[in-house]
Short mmCIF file of C-alpha atoms in Angstrom, two decimals:
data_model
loop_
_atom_site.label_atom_id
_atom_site.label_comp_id
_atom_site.label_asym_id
_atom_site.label_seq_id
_atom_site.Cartn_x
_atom_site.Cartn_y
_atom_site.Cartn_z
CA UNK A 1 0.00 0.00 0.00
CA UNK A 2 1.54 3.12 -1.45
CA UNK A 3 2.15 5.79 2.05
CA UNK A 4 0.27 8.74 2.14
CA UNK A 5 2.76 11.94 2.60
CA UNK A 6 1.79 15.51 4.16
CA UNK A 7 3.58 18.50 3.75
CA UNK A 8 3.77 21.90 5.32
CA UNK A 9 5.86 25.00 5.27
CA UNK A 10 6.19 26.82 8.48
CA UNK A 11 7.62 30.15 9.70
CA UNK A 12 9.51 32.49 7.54
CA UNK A 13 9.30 32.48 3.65
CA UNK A 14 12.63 31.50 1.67
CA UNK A 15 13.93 31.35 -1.33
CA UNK A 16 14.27 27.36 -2.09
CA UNK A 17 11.45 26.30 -0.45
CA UNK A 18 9.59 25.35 -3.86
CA UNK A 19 12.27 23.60 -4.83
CA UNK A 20 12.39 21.20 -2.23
CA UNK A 21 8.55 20.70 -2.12
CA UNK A 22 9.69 19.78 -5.63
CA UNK A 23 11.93 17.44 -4.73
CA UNK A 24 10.01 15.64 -2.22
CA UNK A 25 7.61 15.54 -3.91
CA UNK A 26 8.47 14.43 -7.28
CA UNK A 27 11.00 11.85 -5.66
CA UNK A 28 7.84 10.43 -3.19
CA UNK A 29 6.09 10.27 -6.17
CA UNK A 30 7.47 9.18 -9.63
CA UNK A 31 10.15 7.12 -7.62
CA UNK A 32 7.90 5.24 -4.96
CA UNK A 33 4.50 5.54 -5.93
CA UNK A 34 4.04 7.74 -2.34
CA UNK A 35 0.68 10.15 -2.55
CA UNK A 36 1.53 13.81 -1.38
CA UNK A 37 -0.98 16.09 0.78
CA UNK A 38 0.21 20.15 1.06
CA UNK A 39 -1.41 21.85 3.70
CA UNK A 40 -1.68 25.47 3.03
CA UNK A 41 -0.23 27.89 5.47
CA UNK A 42 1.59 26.00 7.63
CA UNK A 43 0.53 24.30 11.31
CA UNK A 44 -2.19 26.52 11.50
CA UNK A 45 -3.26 25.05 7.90
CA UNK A 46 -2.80 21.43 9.29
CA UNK A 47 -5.05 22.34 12.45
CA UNK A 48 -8.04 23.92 10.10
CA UNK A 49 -7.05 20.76 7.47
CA UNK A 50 -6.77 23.31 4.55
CA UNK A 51 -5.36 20.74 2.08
CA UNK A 52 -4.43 19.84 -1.60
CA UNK A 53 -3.83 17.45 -3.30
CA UNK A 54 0.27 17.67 -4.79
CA UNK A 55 0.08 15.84 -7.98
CA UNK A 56 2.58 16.23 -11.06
CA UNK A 57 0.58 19.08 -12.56
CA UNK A 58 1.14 21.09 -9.23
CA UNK A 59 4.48 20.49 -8.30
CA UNK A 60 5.38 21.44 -12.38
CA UNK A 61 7.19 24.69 -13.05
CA UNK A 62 8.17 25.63 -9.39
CA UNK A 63 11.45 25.12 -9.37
CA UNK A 64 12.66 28.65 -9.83
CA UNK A 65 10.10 30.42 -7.96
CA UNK A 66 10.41 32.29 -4.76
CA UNK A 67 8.21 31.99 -1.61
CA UNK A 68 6.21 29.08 -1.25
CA UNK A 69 2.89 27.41 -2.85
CA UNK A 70 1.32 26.27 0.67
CA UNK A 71 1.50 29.55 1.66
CA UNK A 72 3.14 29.69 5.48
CA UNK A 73 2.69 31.38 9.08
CA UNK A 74 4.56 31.51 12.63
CA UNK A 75 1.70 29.57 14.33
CA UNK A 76 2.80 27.51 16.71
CA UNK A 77 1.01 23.73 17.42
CA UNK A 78 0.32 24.30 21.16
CA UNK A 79 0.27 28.08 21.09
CA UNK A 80 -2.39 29.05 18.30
CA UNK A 81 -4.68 32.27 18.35
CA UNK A 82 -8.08 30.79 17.89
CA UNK A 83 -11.45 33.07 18.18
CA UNK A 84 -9.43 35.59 20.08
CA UNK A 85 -7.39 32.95 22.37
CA UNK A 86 -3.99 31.82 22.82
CA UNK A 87 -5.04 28.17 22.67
CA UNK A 88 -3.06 24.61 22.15
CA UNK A 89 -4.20 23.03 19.16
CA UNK A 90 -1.68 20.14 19.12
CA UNK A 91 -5.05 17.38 20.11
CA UNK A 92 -6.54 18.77 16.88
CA UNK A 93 -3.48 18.56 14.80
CA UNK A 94 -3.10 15.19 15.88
CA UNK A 95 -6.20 14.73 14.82
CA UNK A 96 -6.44 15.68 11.18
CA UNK A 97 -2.94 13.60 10.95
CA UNK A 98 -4.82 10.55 11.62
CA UNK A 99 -8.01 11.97 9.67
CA UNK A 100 -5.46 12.15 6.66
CA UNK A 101 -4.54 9.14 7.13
CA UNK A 102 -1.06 10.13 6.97
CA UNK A 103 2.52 7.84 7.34
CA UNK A 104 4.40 11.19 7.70
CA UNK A 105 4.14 14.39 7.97
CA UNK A 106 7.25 16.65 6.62
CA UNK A 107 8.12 20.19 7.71
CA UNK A 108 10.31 22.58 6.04
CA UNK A 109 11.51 25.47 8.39
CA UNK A 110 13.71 27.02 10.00
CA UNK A 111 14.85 26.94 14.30
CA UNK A 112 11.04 27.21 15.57
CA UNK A 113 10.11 24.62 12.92
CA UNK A 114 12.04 22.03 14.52
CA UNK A 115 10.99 22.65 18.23
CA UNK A 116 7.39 22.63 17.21
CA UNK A 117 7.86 19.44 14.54
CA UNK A 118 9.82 17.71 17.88
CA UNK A 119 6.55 19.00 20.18
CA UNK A 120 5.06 16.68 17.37
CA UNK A 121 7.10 13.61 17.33
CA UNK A 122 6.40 13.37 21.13
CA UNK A 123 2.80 13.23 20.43
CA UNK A 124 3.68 10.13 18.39
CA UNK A 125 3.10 11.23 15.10
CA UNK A 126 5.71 10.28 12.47
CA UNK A 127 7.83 13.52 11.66
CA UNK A 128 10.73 14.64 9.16
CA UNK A 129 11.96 17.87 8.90
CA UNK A 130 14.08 19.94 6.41
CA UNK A 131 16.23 22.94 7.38
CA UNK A 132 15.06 26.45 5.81
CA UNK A 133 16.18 29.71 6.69
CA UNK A 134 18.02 32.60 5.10
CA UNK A 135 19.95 32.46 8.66
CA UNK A 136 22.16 29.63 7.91
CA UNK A 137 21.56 29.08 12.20
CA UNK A 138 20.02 25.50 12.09
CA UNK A 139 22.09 22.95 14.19
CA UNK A 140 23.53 20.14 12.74
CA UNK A 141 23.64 21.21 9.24
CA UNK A 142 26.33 22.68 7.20
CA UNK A 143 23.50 24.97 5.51
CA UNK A 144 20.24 25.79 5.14
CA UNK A 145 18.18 26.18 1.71
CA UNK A 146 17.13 30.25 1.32
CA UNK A 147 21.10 31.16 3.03
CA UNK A 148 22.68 30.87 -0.59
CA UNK A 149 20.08 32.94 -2.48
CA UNK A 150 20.07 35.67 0.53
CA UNK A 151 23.49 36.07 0.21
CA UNK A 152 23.91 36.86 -3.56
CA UNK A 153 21.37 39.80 -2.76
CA UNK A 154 22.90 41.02 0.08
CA UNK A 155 26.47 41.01 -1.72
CA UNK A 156 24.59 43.08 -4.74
CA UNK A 157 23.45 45.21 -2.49
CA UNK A 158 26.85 45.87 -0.94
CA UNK A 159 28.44 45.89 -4.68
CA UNK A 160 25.60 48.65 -5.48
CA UNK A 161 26.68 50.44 -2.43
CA UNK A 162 30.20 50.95 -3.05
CA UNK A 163 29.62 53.57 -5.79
CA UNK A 164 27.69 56.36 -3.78
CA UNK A 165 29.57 55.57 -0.48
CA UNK A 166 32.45 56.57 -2.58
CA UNK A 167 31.06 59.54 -4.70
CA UNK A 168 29.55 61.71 -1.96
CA UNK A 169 32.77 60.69 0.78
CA UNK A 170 30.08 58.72 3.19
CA UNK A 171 30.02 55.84 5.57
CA UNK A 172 27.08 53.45 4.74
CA UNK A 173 25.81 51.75 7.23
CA UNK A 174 23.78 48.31 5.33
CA UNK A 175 21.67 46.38 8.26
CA UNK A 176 21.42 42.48 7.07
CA UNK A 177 18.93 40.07 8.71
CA UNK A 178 19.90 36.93 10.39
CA UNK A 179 18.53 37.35 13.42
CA UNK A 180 20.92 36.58 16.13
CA UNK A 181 23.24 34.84 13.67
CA UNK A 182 25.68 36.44 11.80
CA UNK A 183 26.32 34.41 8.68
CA UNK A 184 24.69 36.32 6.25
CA UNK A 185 26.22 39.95 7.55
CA UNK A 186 29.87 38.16 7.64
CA UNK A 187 29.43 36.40 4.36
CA UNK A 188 28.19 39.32 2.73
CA UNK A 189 30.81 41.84 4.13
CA UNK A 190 33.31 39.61 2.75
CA UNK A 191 32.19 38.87 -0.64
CA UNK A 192 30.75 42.60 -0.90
CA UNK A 193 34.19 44.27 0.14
CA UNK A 194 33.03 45.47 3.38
CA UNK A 195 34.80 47.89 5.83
CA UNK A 196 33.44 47.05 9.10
CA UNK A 197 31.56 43.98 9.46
CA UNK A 198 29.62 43.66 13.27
CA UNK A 199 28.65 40.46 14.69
CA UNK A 200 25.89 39.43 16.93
CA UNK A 201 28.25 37.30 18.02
CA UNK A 202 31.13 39.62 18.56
CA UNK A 203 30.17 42.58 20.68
CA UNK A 204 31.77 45.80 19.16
CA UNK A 205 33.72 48.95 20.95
CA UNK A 206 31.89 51.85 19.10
CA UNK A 207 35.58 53.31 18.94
CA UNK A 208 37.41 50.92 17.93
CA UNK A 209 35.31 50.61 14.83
CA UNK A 210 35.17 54.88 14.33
CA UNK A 211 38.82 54.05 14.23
CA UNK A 212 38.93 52.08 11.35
CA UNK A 213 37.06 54.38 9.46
CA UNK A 214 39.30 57.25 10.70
CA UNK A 215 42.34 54.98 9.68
CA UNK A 216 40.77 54.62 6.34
CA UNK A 217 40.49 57.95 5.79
CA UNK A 218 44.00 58.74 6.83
CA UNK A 219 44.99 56.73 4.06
CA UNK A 220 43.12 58.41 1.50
CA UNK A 221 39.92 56.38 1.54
CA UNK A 222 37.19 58.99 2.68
CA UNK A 223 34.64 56.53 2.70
CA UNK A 224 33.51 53.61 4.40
CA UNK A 225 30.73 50.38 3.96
CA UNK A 226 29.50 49.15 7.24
CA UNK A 227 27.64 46.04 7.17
CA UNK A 228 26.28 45.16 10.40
CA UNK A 229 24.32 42.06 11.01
CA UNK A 230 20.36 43.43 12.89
CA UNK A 231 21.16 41.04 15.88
CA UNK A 232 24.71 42.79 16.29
CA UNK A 233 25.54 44.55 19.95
CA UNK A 234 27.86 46.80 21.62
CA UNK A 235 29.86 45.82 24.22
CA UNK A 236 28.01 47.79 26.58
CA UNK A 237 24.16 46.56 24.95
CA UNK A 238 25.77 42.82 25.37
CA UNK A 239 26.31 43.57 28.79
CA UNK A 240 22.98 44.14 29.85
CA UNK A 241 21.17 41.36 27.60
CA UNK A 242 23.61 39.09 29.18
CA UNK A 243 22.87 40.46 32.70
CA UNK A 244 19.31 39.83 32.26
CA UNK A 245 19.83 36.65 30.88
CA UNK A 246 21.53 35.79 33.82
CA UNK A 247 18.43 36.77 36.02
CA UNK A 248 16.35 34.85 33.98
CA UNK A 249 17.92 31.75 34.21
CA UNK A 250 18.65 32.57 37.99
CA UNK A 251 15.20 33.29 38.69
CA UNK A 252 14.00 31.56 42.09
CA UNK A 253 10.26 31.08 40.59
CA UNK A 254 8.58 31.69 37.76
CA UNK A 255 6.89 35.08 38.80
CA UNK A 256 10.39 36.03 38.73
CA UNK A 257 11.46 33.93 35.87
CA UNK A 258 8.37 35.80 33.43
CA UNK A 259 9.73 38.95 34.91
CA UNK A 260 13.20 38.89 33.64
CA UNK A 261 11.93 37.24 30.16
CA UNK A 262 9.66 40.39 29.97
CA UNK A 263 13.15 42.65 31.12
CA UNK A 264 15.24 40.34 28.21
CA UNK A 265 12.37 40.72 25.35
CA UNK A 266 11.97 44.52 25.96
CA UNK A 267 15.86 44.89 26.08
CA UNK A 268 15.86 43.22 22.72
CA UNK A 269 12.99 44.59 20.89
CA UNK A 270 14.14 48.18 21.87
CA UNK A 271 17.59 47.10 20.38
CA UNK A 272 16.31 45.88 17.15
CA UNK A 273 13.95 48.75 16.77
CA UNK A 274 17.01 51.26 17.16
CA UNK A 275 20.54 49.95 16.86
CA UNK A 276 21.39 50.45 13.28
CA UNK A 277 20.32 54.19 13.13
CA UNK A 278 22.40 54.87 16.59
CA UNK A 279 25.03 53.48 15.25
CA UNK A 280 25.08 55.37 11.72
CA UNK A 281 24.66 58.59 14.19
CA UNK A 282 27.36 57.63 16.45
CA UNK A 283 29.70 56.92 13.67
CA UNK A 284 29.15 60.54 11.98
CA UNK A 285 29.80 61.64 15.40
CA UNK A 286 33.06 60.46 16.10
CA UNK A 287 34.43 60.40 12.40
CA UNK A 288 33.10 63.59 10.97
CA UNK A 289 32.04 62.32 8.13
CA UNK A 290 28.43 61.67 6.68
CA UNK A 291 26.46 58.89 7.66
CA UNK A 292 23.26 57.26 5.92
CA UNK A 293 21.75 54.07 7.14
CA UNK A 294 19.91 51.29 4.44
CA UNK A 295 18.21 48.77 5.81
CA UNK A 296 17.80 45.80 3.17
CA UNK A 297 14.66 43.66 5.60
CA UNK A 298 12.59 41.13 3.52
CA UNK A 299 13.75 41.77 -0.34
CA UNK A 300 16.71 39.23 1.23
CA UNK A 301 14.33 36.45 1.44
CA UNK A 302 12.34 37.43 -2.14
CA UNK A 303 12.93 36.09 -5.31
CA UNK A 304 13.87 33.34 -7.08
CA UNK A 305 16.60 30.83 -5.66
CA UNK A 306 20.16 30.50 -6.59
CA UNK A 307 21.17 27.50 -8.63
CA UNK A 308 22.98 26.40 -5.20
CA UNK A 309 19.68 26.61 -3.11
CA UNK A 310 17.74 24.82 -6.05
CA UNK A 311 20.50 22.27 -5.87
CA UNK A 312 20.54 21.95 -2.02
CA UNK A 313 16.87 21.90 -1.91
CA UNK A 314 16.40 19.00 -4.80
CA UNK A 315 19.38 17.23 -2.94
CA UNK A 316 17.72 16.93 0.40
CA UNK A 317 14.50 16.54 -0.52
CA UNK A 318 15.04 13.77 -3.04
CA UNK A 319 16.75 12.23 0.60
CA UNK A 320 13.53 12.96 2.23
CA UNK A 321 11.44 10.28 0.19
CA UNK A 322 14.44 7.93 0.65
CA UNK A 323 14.08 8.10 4.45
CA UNK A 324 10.39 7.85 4.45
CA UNK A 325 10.67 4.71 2.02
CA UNK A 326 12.67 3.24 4.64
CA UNK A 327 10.72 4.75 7.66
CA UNK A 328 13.38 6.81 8.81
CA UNK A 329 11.43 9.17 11.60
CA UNK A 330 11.90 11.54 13.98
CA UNK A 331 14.92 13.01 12.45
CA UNK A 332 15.83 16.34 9.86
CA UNK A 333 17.78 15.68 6.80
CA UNK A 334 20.94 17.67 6.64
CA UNK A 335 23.61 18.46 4.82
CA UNK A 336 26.98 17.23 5.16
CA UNK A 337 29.29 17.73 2.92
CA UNK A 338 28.09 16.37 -0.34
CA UNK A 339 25.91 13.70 1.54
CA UNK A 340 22.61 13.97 3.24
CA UNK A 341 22.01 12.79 6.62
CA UNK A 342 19.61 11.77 9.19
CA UNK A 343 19.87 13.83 12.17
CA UNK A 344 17.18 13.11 15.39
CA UNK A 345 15.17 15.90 15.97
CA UNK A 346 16.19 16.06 19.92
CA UNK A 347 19.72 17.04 18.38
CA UNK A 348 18.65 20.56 16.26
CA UNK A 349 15.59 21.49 18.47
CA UNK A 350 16.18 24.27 20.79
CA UNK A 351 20.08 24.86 19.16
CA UNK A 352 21.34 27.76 17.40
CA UNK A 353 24.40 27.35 15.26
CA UNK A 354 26.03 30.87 15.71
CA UNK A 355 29.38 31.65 13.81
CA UNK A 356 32.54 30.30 15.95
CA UNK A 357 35.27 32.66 16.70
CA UNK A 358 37.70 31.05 15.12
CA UNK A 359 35.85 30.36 11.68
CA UNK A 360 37.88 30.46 8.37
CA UNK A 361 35.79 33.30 7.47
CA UNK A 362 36.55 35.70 9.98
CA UNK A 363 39.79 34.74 9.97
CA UNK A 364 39.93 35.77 6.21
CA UNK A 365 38.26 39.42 7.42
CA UNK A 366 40.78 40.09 9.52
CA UNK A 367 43.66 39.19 7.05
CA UNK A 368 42.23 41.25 4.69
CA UNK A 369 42.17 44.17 6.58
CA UNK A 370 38.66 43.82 7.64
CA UNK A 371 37.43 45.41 10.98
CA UNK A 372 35.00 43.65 13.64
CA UNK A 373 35.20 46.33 15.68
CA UNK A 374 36.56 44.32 19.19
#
């Protein structure tokens, strides 16, 4: 009896994401007979069993385009808004995975994606996840589909930078997303010829970095290309997320515990909301020279995928039908090296996979000449 397959997209849209519908699907299909089920914007579709049927007509012609065809949302299984109420829908979830008489049920998303597809498995459904974000910070995988595509645009934008940072004698300050990862802002600052790159993983001395661009200027380079990552921090912003980090996880109850996440969440939306024009202000400040701020925000995740991302996305989710073939559950396909692998769910979930200190790339920024402001 051929298995009956269901699908969902979940969280943020990126670039690749049709692609490896695609690739599941056509693989599930035209290899091993499988039936595929899409269920339109993502848990929250599942829980109101908004569904189609992905036959070969469907999944025909998407392989270049951006976004996704099943549509997507941050809704979360346990924590839905329903009529007005934060509600857990995970009984009635479970329920339309039975009703659909599903074998599997894959999930293509990024780090909240694999908590909630986890919160899943332990309800004993049959799970597989692939890894999606434009973040590149998914554990246990050397990349995520959307991260190549992001990057290209974030380089252009760099590239297209260059030219009026250097006509009118200006520092540019270009904000790139990636959350509290800073792949995409160090990737980009290298490949785009960056200045200054800034880290959220690398708290910067507002000094040191006005005197790079001072330096620069000294040596007859009266302009400057700041690309700064939207989770980045100073040393002294650092210091008080860490501190009330530290009184969250040192909280004696949870009155005090929901305190200090309220403290941490305010801290952070006030920095996000903020940062990147203080910073361009700061810098004029202390360098004397002109300062403009562009913030690049969701065109990064538009558009049609890369030929890497395509690749990466057909790759792993041609391994998705393998492992369902051979009832492989409970696990996210990843990439690893050339190969993909099975990794269990409990290993990603809840992990962020933040840029080490010692990686080749910002070792290549700093040979280069590259500032990271510490």
């Amino acid at each position: 009896m051929s298995k009956r397959v269901g699908i969902l997209t979940a969280g943020g849209d990126s670039p690749g994401l049709n692609a490896a519908i695609r690739g599941v699907g056509k693989s599930a299909q035209g290899h091993y007979g499988m039936q595929m089920i899409g269920f339109q914007g993502g848990f929250r579709g599942l829980m109101e069993n908004r569904s189609t049927r992905l036959d070969g007509n469907i999944l025909s012609g998407i392989l270049t385009r951006g976004g996704t065809i099943l549509g997507t949302s941050r809704d979360k299984p346990h924590r839905m808004l329903v009529d007005g109420i934060m509600q857990d829908m995970t009984e009635t979830i479970v329920k339309n995975y039975h009703k659909n008489q599903l074998d599997v049920l894959i999930c293509l998303g990024g780090g909240g994606t694999q908590k909630n597809a986890l919160h899943l498995k332990q309800q004993g459904l049959n799970i597989i996840t692939l890894p999606k974000t434009i973040d590149n910070d998914v554990a246990r995988t050397d990349t995520t589909f959307g991260f190549d595509t992001a990057l290209g645009i974030a380089t252009e934008a760099i590239d297209r930078l260059h030219s009026t940072a250097h006509s009118h004698h200006r520092i540019i300050v270009v904000e790139i997303m990636g959350h509290r990862a800073g792949w995409l802002a160090l990737g980009a600052g290298i490949a785009g010829g960056a200045d200054v790159i800034l880290l959220p993983e690398i708290p910067y001395d507002i000094d040191h970095v006005a005197e790079a661009i001072r330096q620069r200027v000294k040596h007859g380079k009266p302009f400057s290309i700041v690309a700064v990552a939207e989770g980045a921090r100073s040393l002294e912003q650092a210091a008080l997320i860490q501190a009330a980090e530290a009184r969250r996880l040192n909280a004696i109850d949870k009155k005090e515990q929901k305190k200090a996440k309220k403290q941490l969440k305010s801290l952070e939306a006030h920095h996000s909301g903020i940062h990147t024009v203080q910073l361009s202000e700061q810098l004029e400040l202390l360098t004397g020279l002109e300062s403009r701020v562009t913030i690049l925000g969701h065109v990064q995740r538009g558009g049609a995928p890369s030929a890497a991302d395509r690749l990466l996305a057909t790759r792993l989710g041609s391994a998705c039908a393998d492992l369902i073939a051979a009832e492989t559950y409970g696990v996210m396909v990843a990439s690893e090296g050339e190969h993909a692998v099975a990794v269990p769910l409990e290993e990603v979930a809840g992990r962020k996979k933040l840029v080490p200190l010692d990686h080749p790339w910002i070792i290549s920024a700093k040979r280069v000449g590259t500032s990271l402001g510490d």
